[in-house]
Coordinates of C-alpha atoms and ligand atoms in Angstrom, one line a residue:
X1 CA 86.8 141.9 89.1
X2 CA 86.6 138.5 90.7
X3 CA 84.8 138.4 94.0
X4 CA 86.5 135.7 96.1
X5 CA 83.2 135.1 97.8
X6 CA 81.6 134.0 94.5
X7 CA 84.0 131.1 94.3
X8 CA 83.0 130.0 97.8
X9 CA 79.4 129.5 96.5
X10 CA 80.5 126.3 94.6
X11 CA 79.3 123.2 96.4
X12 CA 81.8 120.4 97.3
X13 CA 81.8 117.1 99.1
X14 CA 84.5 115.8 101.3
X15 CA 86.5 112.6 100.8
X16 CA 89.4 110.6 102.3
X17 CA 91.9 110.0 99.5
X18 CA 94.1 107.1 100.3
X19 CA 97.3 105.8 98.6
X20 CA 100.1 103.4 99.4
X21 CA 103.7 103.3 98.5
X22 CA 105.3 100.0 99.3
X23 CA 104.6 99.4 103.0
X24 CA 103.6 103.0 103.6
X25 CA 99.9 103.8 103.6
X26 CA 98.8 107.4 103.5
X27 CA 95.7 109.5 103.1
X28 CA 94.4 113.0 103.2
X29 CA 91.1 114.9 103.1
X30 CA 90.1 116.5 99.8
X31 CA 86.9 118.2 98.6
X32 CA 87.6 117.7 94.9
X33 CA 86.4 114.3 93.8
X34 CA 84.0 114.3 90.8
X35 CA 82.9 112.0 88.0
X36 CA 84.0 113.0 84.6
X37 CA 82.7 110.2 82.3
X38 CA 80.2 107.3 82.7
X39 CA 81.5 105.0 80.0
X40 CA 84.1 104.0 81.0
X41 CA 83.6 105.3 84.5
X42 CA 86.2 107.9 85.3
X43 CA 86.7 110.3 88.2
X44 CA 88.9 113.3 88.7
X45 CA 90.6 114.6 91.8
X46 CA 93.0 117.4 92.2
X47 CA 95.5 117.5 95.0
X48 CA 97.7 120.3 96.4
X49 CA 101.3 119.5 95.7
X50 CA 102.2 120.2 99.3
X51 CA 100.4 117.0 100.2
X52 CA 102.4 113.8 100.5
X53 CA 99.4 112.0 99.0
X54 CA 99.9 113.9 95.7
X55 CA 103.5 112.6 95.4
X56 CA 102.3 109.1 96.2
X57 CA 99.5 109.1 93.6
X58 CA 101.9 110.4 90.9
X59 CA 104.4 107.7 91.8
X60 CA 102.0 104.7 92.1
X61 CA 99.1 105.6 89.9
X62 CA 96.4 104.3 92.2
X63 CA 94.1 105.8 94.7
X64 CA 90.9 105.2 96.7
X65 CA 88.3 107.9 97.5
X66 CA 86.0 107.2 100.5
X67 CA 82.9 109.5 100.5
X68 CA 82.4 111.1 103.9
X69 CA 79.0 111.6 105.4
X70 CA 77.2 113.9 107.8
X71 CA 77.9 111.3 110.5
X72 CA 81.7 111.5 110.1
X73 CA 83.2 112.6 113.4
X74 CA 85.8 115.5 113.6
X75 CA 88.4 112.9 114.6
X76 CA 88.4 111.5 111.0
X77 CA 89.2 115.0 109.7
X78 CA 91.9 115.4 112.4
X79 CA 93.5 112.1 111.6
X80 CA 93.7 112.5 107.8
X81 CA 93.6 116.3 107.4
X82 CA 95.7 117.8 110.1
X83 CA 99.1 116.2 109.9
X84 CA 101.4 115.1 107.1
X85 CA 101.9 111.5 106.2
X86 CA 105.6 112.4 105.6
X87 CA 106.3 112.3 109.3
X88 CA 103.4 110.4 110.8
X89 CA 101.6 107.1 110.2
X90 CA 98.0 108.3 109.7
X91 CA 96.8 104.7 110.0
X92 CA 98.4 104.0 113.3
X93 CA 96.0 102.3 115.7
X94 CA 93.2 101.8 113.0
X95 CA 91.8 98.7 111.5
X96 CA 90.4 99.9 108.1
X97 CA 89.7 97.3 105.4
X98 CA 91.5 97.1 102.1
X99 CA 90.0 97.1 98.7
X100 CA 90.9 94.8 95.8
X101 CA 93.8 97.1 94.8
X102 CA 95.4 96.7 98.2
X103 CA 94.7 100.2 99.4
X104 CA 92.9 101.1 102.6
X105 CA 89.4 102.6 102.4
X106 CA 87.6 104.3 105.3
X107 CA 84.5 102.3 106.4
X108 CA 83.2 104.6 109.2
X109 CA 81.6 108.0 108.6
X110 CA 81.4 107.2 104.9
X111 CA 78.8 105.9 102.5
X112 CA 80.9 104.5 99.6
X113 CA 84.4 104.1 98.3
X114 CA 85.8 104.1 94.8
X115 CA 89.1 102.7 93.6
X116 CA 90.8 104.2 90.6
X117 CA 93.8 103.7 88.4
X118 CA 95.3 106.9 87.1
X119 CA 94.9 107.5 83.3
X120 CA 95.8 111.2 83.2
X121 CA 98.0 113.5 85.2
X122 CA 97.7 117.3 84.6
X123 CA 99.9 119.9 86.2
X124 CA 98.2 123.1 87.3
X125 CA 101.0 124.8 89.2
X126 CA 100.0 124.4 92.8
X127 CA 97.8 121.4 92.2
X128 CA 97.9 118.2 90.2
X129 CA 94.7 117.0 88.5
X130 CA 94.4 113.2 88.3
X131 CA 92.0 111.4 86.1
X132 CA 91.3 107.9 87.3
X133 CA 89.5 105.0 85.8
X134 CA 87.3 103.4 88.4
X135 CA 88.2 99.8 89.1
X136 CA 86.0 99.1 92.1
X137 CA 83.2 100.8 93.8
X138 CA 81.1 99.9 96.8
X139 CA 78.2 101.4 98.8
X140 CA 78.9 101.3 102.5
X141 CA 75.9 103.0 104.0
X142 CA 72.8 105.1 103.1
X143 CA 73.9 108.1 105.2
X144 CA 73.9 111.5 103.5
X145 CA 77.2 112.6 101.9
X146 CA 78.6 115.6 103.7
X147 CA 79.0 118.9 102.0
X148 CA 81.9 121.2 102.7
X149 CA 79.4 123.8 104.0
X150 CA 77.9 121.3 106.4
X151 CA 81.4 120.3 107.7
X152 CA 82.2 124.0 108.4
X153 CA 78.9 124.7 110.2
X154 CA 78.2 121.4 112.0
X155 CA 81.3 119.3 112.4
X156 CA 84.3 121.6 112.7
X157 CA 84.5 122.8 116.3
X158 CA 84.0 126.6 116.9
X159 CA 87.2 128.4 118.0
X160 CA 87.3 129.0 121.7
X161 CA 88.3 132.6 122.4
X162 CA 88.9 134.3 125.8
X163 CA 88.8 138.1 125.6
X164 CA 92.1 138.4 127.6
X165 CA 94.1 136.6 125.1
X166 CA 96.6 138.1 122.7
X167 CA 96.4 138.2 118.9
X168 CA 95.0 135.0 117.5
X169 CA 94.2 133.8 114.0
X170 CA 92.1 130.8 113.0
X171 CA 92.1 129.1 109.6
X172 CA 88.6 129.4 108.2
X173 CA 89.1 126.2 106.3
X174 CA 90.3 123.7 108.9
X175 CA 90.3 125.5 112.3
X176 CA 94.1 125.6 112.9
X177 CA 95.0 128.3 115.4
X178 CA 98.0 130.6 115.1
X179 CA 99.0 132.8 118.0
X180 CA 100.6 136.2 117.4
X181 CA 100.7 138.4 114.2
X182 CA 100.2 136.2 111.2
X183 CA 102.9 136.4 108.6
X184 CA 101.6 137.5 105.1
X185 CA 103.1 134.4 103.4
X186 CA 101.9 132.0 106.1
X187 CA 100.7 128.6 104.9
X188 CA 98.3 126.6 107.1
X189 CA 100.3 123.5 108.3
X190 CA 97.1 121.5 108.4
X191 CA 95.2 122.2 105.2
X192 CA 97.9 124.2 103.2
X193 CA 95.6 127.2 102.6
X194 CA 97.3 130.7 102.6
X195 CA 97.1 133.5 105.1
X196 CA 94.1 135.1 103.4
X197 CA 92.0 132.2 104.5
X198 CA 92.7 133.1 108.2
X199 CA 90.5 135.3 110.3
X200 CA 91.5 137.2 113.4
X201 CA 89.6 136.0 116.4
X202 CA 91.3 138.1 119.1
X203 CA 93.9 140.7 119.8
Ligands
FE1 FE1 93.9 125.3 107.6

């Protein structure tokens, strides 16, 4: 048997993955950036195909990964993680700098960014694995990189529950709240995780 909990013991960081298609900038939060080879320097990232960012990286072949730190505020996760760039401009009202490849990177709540050019695209059903050759990398601060575990325990707000309320489910991954009985095939609109990652908090 495979205990699902065993997979939760893997450690991950968190990153803002940014792309650009023509005039349209986009970005999302991922926990899946890793280095694969040192010479040349290559990194991997896998992205859920439901994310607009996945489509843009496949189309344009470039991305930036900004490394989030323990000082990143919840607002950064909300801005990049909890809406779709298909119908919103995630960069509205921001003044982020651009790297040499013309893409935005995030310079607050981060400690580095890496730019990469895609050299491999691998289809794994729900996700696409991109291999990118690093074209630029810069250290932005000495703050500690955030782990997924730290985000869940220290940054993500705790759900507010009043005992009188009806049935309510909260996504364990991102905190999205659903009122009423949760459909079995429900997909979290914010982080795209399935119904099994929701927990009942009232009702
Ligand atoms: Fe979620």
